[in-house]
Each structure stands twice: as structure tokens, then as C-alpha cells.
PDB file of C-alpha atoms in Angstrom:
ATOM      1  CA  UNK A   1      -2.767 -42.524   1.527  1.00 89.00           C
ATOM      2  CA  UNK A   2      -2.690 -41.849   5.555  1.00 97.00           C
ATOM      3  CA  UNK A   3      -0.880 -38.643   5.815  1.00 98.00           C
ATOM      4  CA  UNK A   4       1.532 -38.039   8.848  1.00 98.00           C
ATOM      5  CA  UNK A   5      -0.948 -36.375  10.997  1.00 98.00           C
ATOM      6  CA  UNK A   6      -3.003 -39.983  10.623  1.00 98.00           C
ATOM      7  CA  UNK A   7      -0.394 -41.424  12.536  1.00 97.00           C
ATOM      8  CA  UNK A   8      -0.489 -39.187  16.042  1.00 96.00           C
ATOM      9  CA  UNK A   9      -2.205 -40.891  18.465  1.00 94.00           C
ATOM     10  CA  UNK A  10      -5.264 -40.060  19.082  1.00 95.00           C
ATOM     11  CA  UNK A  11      -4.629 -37.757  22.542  1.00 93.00           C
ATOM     12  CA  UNK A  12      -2.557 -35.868  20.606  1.00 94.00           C
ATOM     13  CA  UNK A  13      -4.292 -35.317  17.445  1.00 96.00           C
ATOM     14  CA  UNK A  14      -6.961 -32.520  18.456  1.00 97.00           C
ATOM     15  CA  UNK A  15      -4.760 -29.523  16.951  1.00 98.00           C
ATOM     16  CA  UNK A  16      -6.844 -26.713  15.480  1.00 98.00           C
ATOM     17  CA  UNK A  17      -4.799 -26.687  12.405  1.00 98.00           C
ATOM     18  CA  UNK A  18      -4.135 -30.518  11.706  1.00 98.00           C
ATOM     19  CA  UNK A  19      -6.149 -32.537  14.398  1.00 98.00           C
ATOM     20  CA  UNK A  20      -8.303 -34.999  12.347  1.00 97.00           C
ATOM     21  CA  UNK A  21     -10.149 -35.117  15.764  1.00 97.00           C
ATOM     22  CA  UNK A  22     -10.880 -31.303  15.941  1.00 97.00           C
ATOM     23  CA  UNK A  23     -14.114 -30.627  14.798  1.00 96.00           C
ATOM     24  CA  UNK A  24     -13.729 -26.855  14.300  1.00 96.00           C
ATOM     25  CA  UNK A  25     -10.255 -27.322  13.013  1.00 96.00           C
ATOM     26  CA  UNK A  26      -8.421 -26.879   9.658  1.00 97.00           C
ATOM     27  CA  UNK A  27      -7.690 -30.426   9.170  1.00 98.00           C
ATOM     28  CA  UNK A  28      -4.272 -30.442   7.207  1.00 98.00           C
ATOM     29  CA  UNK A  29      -3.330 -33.664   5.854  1.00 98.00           C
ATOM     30  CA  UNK A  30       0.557 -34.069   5.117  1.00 98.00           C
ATOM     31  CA  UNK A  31       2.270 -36.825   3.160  1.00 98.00           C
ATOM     32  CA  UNK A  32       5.392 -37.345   1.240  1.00 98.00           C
ATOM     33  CA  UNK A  33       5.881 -36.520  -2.242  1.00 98.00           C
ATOM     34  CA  UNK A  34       9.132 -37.739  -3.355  1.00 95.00           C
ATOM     35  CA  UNK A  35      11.601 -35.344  -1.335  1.00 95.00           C
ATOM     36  CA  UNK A  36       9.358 -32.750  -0.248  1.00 98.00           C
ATOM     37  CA  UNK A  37       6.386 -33.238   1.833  1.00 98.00           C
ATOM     38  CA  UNK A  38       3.369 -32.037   0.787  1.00 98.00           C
ATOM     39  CA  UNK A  39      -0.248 -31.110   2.139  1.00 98.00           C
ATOM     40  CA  UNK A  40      -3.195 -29.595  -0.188  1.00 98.00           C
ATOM     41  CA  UNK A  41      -5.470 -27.062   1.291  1.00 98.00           C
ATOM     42  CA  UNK A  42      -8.486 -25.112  -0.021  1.00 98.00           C
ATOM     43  CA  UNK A  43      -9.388 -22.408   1.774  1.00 98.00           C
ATOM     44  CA  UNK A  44     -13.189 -21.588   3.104  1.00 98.00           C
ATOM     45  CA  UNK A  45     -14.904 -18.684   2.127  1.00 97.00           C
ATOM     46  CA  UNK A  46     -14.360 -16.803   5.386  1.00 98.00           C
ATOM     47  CA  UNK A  47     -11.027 -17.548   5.622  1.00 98.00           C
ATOM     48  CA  UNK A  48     -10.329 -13.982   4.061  1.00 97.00           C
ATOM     49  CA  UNK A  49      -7.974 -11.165   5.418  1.00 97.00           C
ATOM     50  CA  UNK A  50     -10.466  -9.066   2.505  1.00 95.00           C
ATOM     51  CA  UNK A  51     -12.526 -10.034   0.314  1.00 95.00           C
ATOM     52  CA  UNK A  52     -11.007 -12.464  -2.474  1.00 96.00           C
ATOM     53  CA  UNK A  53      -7.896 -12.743  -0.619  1.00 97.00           C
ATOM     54  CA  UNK A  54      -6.533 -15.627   1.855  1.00 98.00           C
ATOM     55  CA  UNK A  55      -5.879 -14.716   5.408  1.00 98.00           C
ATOM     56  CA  UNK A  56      -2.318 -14.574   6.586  1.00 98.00           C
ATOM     57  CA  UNK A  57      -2.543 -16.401   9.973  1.00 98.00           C
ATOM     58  CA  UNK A  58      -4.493 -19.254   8.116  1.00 98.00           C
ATOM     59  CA  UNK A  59      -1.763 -19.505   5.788  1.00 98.00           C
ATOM     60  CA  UNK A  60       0.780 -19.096   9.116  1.00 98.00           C
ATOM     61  CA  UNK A  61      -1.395 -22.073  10.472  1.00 98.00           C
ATOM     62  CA  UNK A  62      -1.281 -24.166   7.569  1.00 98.00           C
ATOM     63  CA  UNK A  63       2.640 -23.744   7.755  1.00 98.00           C
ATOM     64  CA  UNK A  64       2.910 -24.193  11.238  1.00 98.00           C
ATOM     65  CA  UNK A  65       1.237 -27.942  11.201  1.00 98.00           C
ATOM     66  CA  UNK A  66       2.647 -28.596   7.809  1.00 98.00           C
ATOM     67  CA  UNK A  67       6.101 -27.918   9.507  1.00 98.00           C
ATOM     68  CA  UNK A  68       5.374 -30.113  12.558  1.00 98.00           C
ATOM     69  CA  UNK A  69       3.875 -33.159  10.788  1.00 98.00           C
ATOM     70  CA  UNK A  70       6.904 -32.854   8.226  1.00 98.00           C
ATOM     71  CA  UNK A  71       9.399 -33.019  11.363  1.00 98.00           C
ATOM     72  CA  UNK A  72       7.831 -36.199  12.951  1.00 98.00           C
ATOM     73  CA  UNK A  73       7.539 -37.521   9.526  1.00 98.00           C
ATOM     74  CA  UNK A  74      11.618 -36.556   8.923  1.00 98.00           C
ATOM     75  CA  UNK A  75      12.445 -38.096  12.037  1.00 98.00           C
ATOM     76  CA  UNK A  76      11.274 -41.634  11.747  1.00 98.00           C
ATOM     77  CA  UNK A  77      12.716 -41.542   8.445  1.00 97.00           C
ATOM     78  CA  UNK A  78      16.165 -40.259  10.134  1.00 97.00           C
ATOM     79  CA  UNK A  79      15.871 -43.291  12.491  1.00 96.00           C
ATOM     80  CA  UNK A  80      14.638 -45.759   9.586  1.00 97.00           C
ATOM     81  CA  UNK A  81      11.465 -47.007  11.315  1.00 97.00           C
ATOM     82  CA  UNK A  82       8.027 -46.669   9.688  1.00 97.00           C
ATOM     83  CA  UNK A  83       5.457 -43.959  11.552  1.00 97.00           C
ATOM     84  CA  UNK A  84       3.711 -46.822  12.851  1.00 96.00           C
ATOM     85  CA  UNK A  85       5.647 -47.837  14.973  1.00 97.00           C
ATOM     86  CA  UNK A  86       6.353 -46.485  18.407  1.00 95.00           C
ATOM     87  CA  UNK A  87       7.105 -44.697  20.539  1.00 94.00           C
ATOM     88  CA  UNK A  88       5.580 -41.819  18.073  1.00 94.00           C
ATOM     89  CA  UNK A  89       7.288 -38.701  17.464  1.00 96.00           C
ATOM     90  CA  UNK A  90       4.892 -35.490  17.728  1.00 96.00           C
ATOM     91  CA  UNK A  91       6.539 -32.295  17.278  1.00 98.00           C
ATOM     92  CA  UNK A  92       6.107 -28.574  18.224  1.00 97.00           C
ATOM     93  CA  UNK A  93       6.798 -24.918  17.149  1.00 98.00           C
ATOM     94  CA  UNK A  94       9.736 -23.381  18.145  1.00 98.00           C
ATOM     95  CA  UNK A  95       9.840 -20.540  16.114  1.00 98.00           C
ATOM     96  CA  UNK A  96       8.037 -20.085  12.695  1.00 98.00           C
ATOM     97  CA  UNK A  97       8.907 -17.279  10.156  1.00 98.00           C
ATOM     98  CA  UNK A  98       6.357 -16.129   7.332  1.00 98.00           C
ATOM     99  CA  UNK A  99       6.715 -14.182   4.130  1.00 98.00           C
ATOM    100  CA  UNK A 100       4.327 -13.238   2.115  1.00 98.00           C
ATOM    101  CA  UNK A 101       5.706 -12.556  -1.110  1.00 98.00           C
ATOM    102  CA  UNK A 102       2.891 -11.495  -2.537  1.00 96.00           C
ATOM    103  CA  UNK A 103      -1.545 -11.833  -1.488  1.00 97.00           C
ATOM    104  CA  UNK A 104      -2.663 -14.993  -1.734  1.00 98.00           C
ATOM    105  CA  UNK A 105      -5.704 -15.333  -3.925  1.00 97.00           C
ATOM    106  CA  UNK A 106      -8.902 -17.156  -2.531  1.00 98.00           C
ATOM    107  CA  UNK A 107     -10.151 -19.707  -4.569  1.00 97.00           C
ATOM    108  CA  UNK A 108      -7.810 -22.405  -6.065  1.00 98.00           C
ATOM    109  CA  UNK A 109      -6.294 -25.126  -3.420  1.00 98.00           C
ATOM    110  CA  UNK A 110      -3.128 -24.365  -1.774  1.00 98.00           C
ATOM    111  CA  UNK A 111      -0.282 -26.299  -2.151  1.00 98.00           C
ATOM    112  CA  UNK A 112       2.055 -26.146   0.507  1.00 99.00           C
ATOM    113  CA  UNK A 113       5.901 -28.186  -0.289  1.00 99.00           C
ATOM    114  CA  UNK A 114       8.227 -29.095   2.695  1.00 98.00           C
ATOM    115  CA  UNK A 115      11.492 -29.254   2.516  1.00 98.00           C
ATOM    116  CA  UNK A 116      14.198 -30.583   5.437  1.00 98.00           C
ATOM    117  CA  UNK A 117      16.965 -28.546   5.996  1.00 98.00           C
ATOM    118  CA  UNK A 118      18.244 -30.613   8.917  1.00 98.00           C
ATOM    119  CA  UNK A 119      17.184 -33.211  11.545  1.00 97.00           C
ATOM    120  CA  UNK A 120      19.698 -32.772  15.159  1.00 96.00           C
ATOM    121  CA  UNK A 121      18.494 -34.423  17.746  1.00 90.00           C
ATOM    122  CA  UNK A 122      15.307 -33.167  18.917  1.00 96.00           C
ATOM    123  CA  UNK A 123      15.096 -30.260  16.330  1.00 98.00           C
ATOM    124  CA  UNK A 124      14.222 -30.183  12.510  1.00 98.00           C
ATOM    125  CA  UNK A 125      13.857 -27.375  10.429  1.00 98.00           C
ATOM    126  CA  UNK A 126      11.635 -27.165   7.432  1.00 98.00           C
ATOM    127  CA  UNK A 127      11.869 -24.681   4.571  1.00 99.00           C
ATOM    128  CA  UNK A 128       7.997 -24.393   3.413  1.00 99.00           C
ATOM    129  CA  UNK A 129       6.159 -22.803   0.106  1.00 99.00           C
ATOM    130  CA  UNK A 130       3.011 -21.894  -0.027  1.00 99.00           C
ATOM    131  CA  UNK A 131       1.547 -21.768  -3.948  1.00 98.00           C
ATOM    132  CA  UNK A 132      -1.252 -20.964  -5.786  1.00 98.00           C
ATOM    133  CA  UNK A 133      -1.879 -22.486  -9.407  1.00 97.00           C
ATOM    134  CA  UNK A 134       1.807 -23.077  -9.997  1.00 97.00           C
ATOM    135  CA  UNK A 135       3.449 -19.490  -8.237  1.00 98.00           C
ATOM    136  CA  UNK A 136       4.339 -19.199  -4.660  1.00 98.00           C
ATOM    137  CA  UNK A 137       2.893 -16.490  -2.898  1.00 98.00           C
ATOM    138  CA  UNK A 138       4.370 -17.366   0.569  1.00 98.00           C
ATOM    139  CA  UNK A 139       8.023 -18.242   2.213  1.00 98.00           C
ATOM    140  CA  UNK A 140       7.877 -19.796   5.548  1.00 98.00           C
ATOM    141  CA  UNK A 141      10.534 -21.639   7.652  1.00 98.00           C
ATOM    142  CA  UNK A 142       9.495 -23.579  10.896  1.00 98.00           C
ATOM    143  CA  UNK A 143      11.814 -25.103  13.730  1.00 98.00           C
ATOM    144  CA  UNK A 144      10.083 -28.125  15.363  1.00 98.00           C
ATOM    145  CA  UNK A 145      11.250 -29.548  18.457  1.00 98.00           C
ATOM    146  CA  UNK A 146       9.968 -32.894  20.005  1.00 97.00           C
ATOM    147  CA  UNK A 147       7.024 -32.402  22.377  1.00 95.00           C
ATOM    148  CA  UNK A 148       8.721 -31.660  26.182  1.00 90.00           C
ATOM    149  CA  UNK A 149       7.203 -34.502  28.330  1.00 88.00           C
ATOM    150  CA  UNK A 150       5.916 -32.112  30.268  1.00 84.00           C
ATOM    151  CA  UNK A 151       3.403 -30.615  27.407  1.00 88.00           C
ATOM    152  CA  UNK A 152       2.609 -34.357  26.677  1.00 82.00           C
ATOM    153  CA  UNK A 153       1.163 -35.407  30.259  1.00 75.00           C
ATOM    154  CA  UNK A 154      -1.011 -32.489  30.381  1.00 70.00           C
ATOM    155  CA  UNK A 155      -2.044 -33.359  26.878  1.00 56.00           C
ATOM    156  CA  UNK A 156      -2.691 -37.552  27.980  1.00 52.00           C
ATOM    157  CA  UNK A 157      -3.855 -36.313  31.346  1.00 44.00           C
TER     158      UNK A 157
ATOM    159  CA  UNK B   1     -13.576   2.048  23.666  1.00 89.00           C
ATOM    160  CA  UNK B   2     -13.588   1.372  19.829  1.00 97.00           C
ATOM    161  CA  UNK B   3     -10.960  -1.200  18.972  1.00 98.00           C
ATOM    162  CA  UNK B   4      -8.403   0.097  15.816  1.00 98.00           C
ATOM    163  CA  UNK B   5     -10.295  -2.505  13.612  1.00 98.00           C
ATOM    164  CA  UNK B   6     -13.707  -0.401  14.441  1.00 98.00           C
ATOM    165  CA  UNK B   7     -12.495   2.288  12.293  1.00 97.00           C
ATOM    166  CA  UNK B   8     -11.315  -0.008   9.544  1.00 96.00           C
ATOM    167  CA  UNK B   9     -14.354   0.360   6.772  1.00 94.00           C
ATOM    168  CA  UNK B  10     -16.780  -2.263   5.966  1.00 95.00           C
ATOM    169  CA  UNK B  11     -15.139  -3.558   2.887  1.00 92.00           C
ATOM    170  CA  UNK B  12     -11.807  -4.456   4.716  1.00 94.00           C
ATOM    171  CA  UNK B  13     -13.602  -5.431   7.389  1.00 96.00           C
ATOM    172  CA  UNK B  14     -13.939  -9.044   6.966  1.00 97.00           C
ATOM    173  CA  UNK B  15     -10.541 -10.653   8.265  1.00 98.00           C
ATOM    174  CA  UNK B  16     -10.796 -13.917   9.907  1.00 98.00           C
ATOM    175  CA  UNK B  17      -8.320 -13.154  12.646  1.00 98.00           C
ATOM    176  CA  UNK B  18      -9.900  -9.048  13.124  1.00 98.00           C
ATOM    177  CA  UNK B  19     -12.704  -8.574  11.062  1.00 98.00           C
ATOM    178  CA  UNK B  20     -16.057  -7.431  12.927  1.00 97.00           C
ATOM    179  CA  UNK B  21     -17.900  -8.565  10.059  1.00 97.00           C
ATOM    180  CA  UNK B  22     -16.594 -12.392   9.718  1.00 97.00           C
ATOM    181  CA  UNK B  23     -19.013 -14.526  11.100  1.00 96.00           C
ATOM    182  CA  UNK B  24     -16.442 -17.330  11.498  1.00 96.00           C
ATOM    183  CA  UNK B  25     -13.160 -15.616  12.816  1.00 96.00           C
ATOM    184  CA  UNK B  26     -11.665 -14.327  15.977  1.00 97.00           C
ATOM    185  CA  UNK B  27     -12.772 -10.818  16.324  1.00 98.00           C
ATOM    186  CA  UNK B  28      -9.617  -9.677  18.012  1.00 98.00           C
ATOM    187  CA  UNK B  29      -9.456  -6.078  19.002  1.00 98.00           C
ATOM    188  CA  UNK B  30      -6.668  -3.945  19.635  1.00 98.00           C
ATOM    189  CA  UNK B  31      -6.868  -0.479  22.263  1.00 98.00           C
ATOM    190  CA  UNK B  32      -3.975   1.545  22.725  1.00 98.00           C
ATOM    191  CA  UNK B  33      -3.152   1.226  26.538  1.00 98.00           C
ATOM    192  CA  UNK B  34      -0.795   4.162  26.787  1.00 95.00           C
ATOM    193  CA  UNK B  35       2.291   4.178  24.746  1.00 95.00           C
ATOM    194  CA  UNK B  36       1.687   0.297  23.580  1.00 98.00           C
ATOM    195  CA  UNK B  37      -0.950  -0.927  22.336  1.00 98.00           C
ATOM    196  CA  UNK B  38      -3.494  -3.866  23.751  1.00 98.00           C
ATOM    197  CA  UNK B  39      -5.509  -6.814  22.634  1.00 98.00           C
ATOM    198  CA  UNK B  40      -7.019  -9.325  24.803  1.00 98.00           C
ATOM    199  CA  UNK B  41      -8.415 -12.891  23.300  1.00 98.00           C
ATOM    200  CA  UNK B  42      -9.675 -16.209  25.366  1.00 98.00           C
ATOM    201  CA  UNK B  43      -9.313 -18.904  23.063  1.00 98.00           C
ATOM    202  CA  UNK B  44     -11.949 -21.619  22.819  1.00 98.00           C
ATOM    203  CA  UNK B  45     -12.029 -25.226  24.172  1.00 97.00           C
ATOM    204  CA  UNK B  46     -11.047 -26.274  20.428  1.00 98.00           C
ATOM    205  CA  UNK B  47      -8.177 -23.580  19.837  1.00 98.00           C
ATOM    206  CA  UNK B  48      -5.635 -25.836  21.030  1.00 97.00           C
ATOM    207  CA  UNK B  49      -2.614 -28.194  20.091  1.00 97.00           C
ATOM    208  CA  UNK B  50      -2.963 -30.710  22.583  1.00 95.00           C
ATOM    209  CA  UNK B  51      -5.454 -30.755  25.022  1.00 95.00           C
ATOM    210  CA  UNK B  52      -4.688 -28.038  27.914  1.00 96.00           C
ATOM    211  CA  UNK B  53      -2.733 -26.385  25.196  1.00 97.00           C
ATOM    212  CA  UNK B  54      -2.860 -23.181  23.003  1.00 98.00           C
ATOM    213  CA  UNK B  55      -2.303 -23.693  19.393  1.00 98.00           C
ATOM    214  CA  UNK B  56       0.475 -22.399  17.639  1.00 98.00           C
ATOM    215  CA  UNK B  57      -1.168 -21.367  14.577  1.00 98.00           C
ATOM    216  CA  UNK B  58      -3.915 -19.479  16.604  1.00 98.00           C
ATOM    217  CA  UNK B  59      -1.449 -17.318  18.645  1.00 98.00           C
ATOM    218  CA  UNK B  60       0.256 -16.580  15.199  1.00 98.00           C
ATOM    219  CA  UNK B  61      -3.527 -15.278  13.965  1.00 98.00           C
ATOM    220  CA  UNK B  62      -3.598 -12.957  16.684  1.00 98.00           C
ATOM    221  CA  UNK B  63       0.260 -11.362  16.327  1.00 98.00           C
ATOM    222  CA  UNK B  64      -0.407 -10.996  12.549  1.00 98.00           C
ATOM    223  CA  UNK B  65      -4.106  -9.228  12.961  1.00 98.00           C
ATOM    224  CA  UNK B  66      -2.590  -6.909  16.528  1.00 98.00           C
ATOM    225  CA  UNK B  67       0.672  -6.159  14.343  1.00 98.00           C
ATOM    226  CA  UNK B  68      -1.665  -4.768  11.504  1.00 98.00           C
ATOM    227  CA  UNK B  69      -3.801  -3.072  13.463  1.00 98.00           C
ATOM    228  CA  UNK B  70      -1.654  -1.713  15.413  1.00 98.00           C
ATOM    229  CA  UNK B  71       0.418  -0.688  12.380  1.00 98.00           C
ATOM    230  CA  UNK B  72      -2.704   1.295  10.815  1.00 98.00           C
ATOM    231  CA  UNK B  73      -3.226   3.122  14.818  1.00 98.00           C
ATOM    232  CA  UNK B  74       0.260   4.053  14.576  1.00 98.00           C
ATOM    233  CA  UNK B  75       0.151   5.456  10.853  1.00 98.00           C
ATOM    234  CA  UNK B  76      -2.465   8.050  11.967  1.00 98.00           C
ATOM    235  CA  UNK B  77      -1.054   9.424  14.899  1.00 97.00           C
ATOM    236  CA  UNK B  78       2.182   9.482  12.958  1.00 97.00           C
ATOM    237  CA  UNK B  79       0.140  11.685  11.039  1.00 96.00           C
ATOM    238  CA  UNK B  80      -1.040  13.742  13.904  1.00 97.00           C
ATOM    239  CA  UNK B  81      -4.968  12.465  12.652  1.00 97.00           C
ATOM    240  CA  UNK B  82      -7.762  10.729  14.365  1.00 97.00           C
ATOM    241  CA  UNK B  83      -8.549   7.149  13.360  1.00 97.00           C
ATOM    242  CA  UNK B  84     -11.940   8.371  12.138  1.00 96.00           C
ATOM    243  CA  UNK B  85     -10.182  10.985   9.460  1.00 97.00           C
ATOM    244  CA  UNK B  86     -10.185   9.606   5.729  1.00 95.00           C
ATOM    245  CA  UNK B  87      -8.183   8.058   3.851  1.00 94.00           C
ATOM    246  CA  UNK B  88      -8.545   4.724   6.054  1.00 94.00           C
ATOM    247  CA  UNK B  89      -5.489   3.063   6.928  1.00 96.00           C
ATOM    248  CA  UNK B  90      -5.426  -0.663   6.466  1.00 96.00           C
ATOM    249  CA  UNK B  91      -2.173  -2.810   6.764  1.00 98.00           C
ATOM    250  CA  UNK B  92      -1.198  -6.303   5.165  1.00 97.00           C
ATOM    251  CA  UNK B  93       1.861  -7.936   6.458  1.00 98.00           C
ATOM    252  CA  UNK B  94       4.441  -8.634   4.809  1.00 98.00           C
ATOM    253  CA  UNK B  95       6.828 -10.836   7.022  1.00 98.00           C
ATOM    254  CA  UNK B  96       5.785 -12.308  10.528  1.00 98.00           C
ATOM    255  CA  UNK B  97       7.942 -13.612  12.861  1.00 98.00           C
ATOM    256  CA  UNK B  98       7.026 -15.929  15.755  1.00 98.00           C
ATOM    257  CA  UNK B  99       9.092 -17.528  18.844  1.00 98.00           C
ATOM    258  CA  UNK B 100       6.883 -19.844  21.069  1.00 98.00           C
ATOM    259  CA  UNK B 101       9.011 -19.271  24.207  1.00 98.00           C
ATOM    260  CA  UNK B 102       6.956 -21.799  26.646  1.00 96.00           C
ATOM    261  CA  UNK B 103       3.973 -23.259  26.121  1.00 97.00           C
ATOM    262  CA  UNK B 104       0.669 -21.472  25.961  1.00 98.00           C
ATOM    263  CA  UNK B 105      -1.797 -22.652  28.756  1.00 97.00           C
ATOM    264  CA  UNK B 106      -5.639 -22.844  27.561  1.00 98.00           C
ATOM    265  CA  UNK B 107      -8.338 -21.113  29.478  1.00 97.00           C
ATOM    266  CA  UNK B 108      -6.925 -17.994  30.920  1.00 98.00           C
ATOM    267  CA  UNK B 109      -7.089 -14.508  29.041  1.00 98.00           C
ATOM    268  CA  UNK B 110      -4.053 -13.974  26.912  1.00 98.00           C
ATOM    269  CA  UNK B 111      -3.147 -10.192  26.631  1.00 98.00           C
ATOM    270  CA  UNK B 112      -1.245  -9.255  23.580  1.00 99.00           C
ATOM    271  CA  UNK B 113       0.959  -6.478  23.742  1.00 99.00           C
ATOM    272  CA  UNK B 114       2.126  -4.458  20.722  1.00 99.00           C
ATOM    273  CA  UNK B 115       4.775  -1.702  20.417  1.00 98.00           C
ATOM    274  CA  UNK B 116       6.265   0.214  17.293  1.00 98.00           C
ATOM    275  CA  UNK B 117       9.502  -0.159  16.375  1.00 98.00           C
ATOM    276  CA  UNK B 118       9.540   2.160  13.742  1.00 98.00           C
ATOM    277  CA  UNK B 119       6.894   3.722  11.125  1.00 97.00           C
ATOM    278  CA  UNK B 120       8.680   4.603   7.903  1.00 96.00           C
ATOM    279  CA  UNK B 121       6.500   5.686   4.745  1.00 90.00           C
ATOM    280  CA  UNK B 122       4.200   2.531   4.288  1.00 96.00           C
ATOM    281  CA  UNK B 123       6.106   0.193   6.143  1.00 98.00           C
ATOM    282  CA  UNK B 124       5.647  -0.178  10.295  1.00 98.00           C
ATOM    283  CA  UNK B 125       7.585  -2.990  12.617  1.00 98.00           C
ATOM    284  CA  UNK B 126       5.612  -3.906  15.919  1.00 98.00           C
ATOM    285  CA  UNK B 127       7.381  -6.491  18.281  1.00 99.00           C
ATOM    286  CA  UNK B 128       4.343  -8.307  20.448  1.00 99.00           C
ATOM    287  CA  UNK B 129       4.531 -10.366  23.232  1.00 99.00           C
ATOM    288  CA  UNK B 130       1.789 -12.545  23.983  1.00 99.00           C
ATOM    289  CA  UNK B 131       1.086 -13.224  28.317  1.00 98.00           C
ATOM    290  CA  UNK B 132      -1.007 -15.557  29.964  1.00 98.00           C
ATOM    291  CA  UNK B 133      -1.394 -14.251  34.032  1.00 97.00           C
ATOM    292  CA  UNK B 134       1.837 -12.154  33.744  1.00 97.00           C
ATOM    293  CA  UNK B 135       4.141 -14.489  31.960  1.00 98.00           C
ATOM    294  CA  UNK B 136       5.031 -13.824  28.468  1.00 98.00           C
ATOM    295  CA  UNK B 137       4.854 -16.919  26.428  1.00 98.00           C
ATOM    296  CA  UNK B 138       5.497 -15.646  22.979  1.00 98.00           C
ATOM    297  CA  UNK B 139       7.408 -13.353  20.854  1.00 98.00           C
ATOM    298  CA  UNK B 140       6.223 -11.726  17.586  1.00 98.00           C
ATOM    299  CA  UNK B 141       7.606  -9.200  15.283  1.00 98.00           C
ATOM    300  CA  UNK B 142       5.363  -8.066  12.541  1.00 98.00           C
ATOM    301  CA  UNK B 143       6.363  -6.102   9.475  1.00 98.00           C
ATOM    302  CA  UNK B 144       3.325  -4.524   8.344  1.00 98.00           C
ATOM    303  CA  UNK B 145       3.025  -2.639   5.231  1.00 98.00           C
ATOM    304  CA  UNK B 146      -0.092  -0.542   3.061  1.00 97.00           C
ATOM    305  CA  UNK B 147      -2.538  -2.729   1.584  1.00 95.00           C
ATOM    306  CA  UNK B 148      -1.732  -2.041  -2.420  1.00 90.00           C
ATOM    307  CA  UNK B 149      -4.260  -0.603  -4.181  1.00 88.00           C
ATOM    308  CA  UNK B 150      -4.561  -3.761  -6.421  1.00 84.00           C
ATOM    309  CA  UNK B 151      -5.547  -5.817  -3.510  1.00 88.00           C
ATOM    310  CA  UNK B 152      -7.929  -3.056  -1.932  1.00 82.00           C
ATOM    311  CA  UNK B 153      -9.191  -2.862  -5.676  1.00 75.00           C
ATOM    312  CA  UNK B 154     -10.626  -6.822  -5.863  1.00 70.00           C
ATOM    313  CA  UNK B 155     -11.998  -6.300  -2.071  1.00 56.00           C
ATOM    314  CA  UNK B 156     -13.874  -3.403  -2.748  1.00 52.00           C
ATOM    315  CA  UNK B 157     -15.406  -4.758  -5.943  1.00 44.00           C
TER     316      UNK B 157
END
């Protein structure tokens, strides 16, 4: 299944976090699953804050792009056109809030559910989980706005 | 000048965003610089959202790792002890807050500054601001708190 981040074009898709054209980069892959958006993640060995024990800004990354790819996804949906169509929506941070509920164990994959809480205009939010074999060990909550045109010609230029 | 992760020992010192010892990571390091404290980072050519671009996710790695660190430097001189005194402090957060004000320009040094809010038995708030040449482009607030003893236990063993 292409996942939203599959459907930025391609001067826009070099994000460390979700930018299939990033070669250093995390590489998350967002689709829909029923409701909730989902992307599945398995950490790499270094990604560690200690030993045996997932690092909290990759897990604030993860978030971050899940949020953003779960925005542009929302807002075709909100304007019933399919994400392959244009002109393509491609979403930034705003603000993003993290809690981590408890450590997040290195090992299994990652599961990370989105959930809209409201499209308006150029903002969504998204209410995200973070869990590990079934339990959630982190809370995080991302506004995306719409790329400012001004962010997106530096980006084509 | 040692950084506050310098004095962090071996076995907790392995963070992907901080850690000395991760091959992979970011190696920030955080310096008091008089009452607040300082960390300097230039991301790399692939650390970005867009082209030109800082990524969100990134500049959320550094707040986390400069709000613990700085959390740990301001638990021992709370204490009225040097950083090289045992026990070691080592913080994990617990919440992290982040508000991209403007977006981050690539290829300048960013300069993270940290200060404490309050220390209160294990827990310690730092508010950051994150600067490019003078201008602050992001907000962080980090609530840092003691690693637990259950997750010091699996990264020691």
C-alpha cells in the first residue's frame, strides 16, 4: 500500500524522519487504518537513550512526521479528493507535545495510531500513541499547519 | 570544557541525541554559560525537512537531550556538588514540549539555550530556546525527571 508520505512530491520528500528520498533518514511510512492512521517502526540498535531502551527524540521524530503525513492525509480526505491529485498538501509542525508515560523498550516494532481531532483551514491536530506489543508507552499531540509558500520555494528552489 | 554529558558514566552514555559513545547519534553537548546553560549543534546536509530546511524532529532531539542534561547539571549544584562527585545524575524526560516559531534555516550553527525553571526532588523544568544568528526559532520546555532504577537496572546489565 503507498503510504501518505509516497505521495509528496519528490522536492519535498527528503525529511530526515519520513523522506523516502533521505538516505540517512528514518523513513516512516504512514497509511490509514480504518479511522486512525497508522505507521510501524522498528527501531535500530543505536537508536537508544541507554542501553535496551528507545530514545525519546526518535520517538518525538517518529510523532512529528507521523503527525504531518496524517494532516495532509486528513485534508484531502476533508476536501474529498484522492492524494494523487493536486495541488498536494504537505504539512508542518507547529507545535508538538510528548509524554512519555513510561520507557519505551528496544526491540519489538513500534506502532504509532493517529487520530484527528480537527481539520480548520490550514491547521489539523492529531492525537498520537506510541505502543509497544499492545501497551502505549508514549502520548503525543501535534498541530500541523500547511507549508507557508515561503518554506516551499526555498524547498523547490 | 567538559560538556554535562562528559560526566555522565559509560553505561548511560550511549544516547543517540547526547551520548559520546553512540557511533550513530548527535553528540550534543551542553556547557553552562553563566546562569543558563549552552549547547551548540550544526546539523548535516541530510538533517532537514525540506531542502534549506531544519527538521522538526531533529531540533526536538536536541531540546530533549539539552533539557536532560541540563536537568542532571542543575541537580548537582542544587546539591552544592561537583559533576564529578558520585552518585551520577542522569535524567529521562518525562514530557517535552515543542513550538516551531519560524522556520529553522540549514547551515548556520544553532545555539540552544537552556534555563531552570525549577528543581524539585527528582523532577527539574528547563524552558530552551533554540537560535540560528540571533533569532530564536524555537521554544522547548522539558520536564526532566531521575532515571528509575528499573531502567538504569536493564542499561547497566
Amino acid at each position: 500500500m503507498k503510504a501518505f508520505q509516497d505521495y509528496y512530491p519528490d522536492e519535498l520528500a527528503q525529511c530526515f524522519g519520513c523522506g523516502r528520498l533521505n538516505e540517512h533518514g528514518h523513513h516512516l511510512r504512514s497509511v490509514w487504518a480504518g479511522e486512525v492512521s497508522e505507521a510501524r517502526f522498528t527501531p535500530e540498535p543505536f537508536h537508544i537513550a541507554i542501553p535496551g531502551w528507545v530514545n525519546g527524540g526518535v520517538l518525538a521524530s517518529l510523532i512529528d512526521c507521523h503527525g504531518t503525513g496524517t494532516a495532509a492525509a486528513a485534508a484531502y480526505r476533508a476536501e474529498g479528493r484522492e492524494m494523487d491529485t493536486l495541488p498536494a498538501h504537505r504539512f508542518v509542525t507547529a507545535s508538538l507535545r510528548v509524554e512519555y508515560l513510561r520507557p519505551t523498550p528496544l526491540g519489538p516494532e513500534l506502532v504509532l495510531s493517529g487520530r484527528v481531532r480537527s481539520v480548520t483551514g490550514r491547521k489539523v491536530w492529531v492525537d498520537i500513541t506510541v505502543s509497544v506489543q499492545g501497551e502505549v508507552t508514549v502520548r503525543g499531540e501535534v498541530l500541523a499547519v500547511e507549508m507557508p509558500e515561503t518554506m516551499r520555494a526555498k524547498g523547490s528552489g
